Amino acid sequence: MRVFYRENRFFCGAFMDVEIYPVFKKPGRRKKQCKPSSEIQKRLNQRRRELKLTRLIHTNFTNQDIALHLTYDDENLPKDDTQAKRDVQNFLRRVNYFRRKNGLAGLKYISVTEKGKKTGRYHHHILMQGDIDRDVLEGFWKKGIANADRLKFGKNGLVGLSKYMVKAPVFDKHYNCSRNLAQPVVKTRDNAITGTKARELCECAEYAQPFEALYPGYTFAEAEPLLNQVNGGYYLLVRMRREAAMQRGETTQNKNAKIGVWMAQT
């Protein structure tokens, strides 16, 4: 059986995610793979959603942007999911109308609606640009309390916020977003990381130096190593960040040119 290691680099604004994992190629006819159990598949799907949302947020938003949380008072509680969805859509339309009227770029947003397990009360979480006064934004919500705050990035960015936002969504989609969001820039390399190197990186996953040497220009944030006891492969998720870009509040949209140059050199 032939085995090689693949490296996927996701360039997400001030952050770069790196996935390192083995690829197994069997000679001849492929044997039918075993399907994971429903519970395992459920956890895998949730993990993929968290990673996808985290990368989308890091690509499009910075610490200059807004996290907005909308709750209802007793008089305006929606009677069902349809009304709750209409409420948040109407709110976003009001914000977008204000932006157009004041010569601002079209609204970029990611929104999630949840329903309290104990109280059954709906509430909405929205990420959007921070170029509108927070008091003005809060004033567009007429159905209860609105709380707008600047996005606060930790060393690993907004991983915790992403997990929180997709833990229990109400609608069919786990999150909704505007069509004008930029997607992470992805570059894949095969055989750049050997099996021995993958093992070494997994064994020293808590140390910054090996990763900062491997990915110059980035500062180590965290790494999640895994040894698969079934196939013997090493799996690694690494999150790196560019401090200068964090301080300038840069997103992928205004850094694509420099990323392209960097990728061409590597």
PDB file of N, CA, C and O in Angstrom, residues 106 157 174 253:
ATOM      1  N   GLY A 106     -21.882  47.131   0.337  1.00  0.00           N
ATOM      2  CA  GLY A 106     -22.953  46.196   0.670  1.00  0.00           C
ATOM      3  C   GLY A 106     -22.659  45.417   1.942  1.00  0.00           C
ATOM      4  O   GLY A 106     -21.501  45.149   2.280  1.00  0.00           O
ATOM      5  N   GLY A 157      -7.805  32.987  17.282  1.00  0.00           N
ATOM      6  CA  GLY A 157      -8.850  33.671  16.534  1.00  0.00           C
ATOM      7  C   GLY A 157     -10.201  33.564  17.204  1.00  0.00           C
ATOM      8  O   GLY A 157     -10.337  33.808  18.406  1.00  0.00           O
ATOM      9  N   HIS A 174     -27.008  25.570   9.001  1.00  0.00           N
ATOM     10  CA  HIS A 174     -26.417  25.822  10.312  1.00  0.00           C
ATOM     11  C   HIS A 174     -26.029  27.274  10.483  1.00  0.00           C
ATOM     12  O   HIS A 174     -25.905  27.754  11.609  1.00  0.00           O
ATOM     13  N   GLN A 253      -9.603  39.669   1.649  1.00  0.00           N
ATOM     14  CA  GLN A 253      -9.933  40.480   0.488  1.00  0.00           C
ATOM     15  C   GLN A 253      -8.878  41.544   0.198  1.00  0.00           C
ATOM     16  O   GLN A 253      -8.645  41.883  -0.957  1.00  0.00           O
TER      17      GLN A 253
END
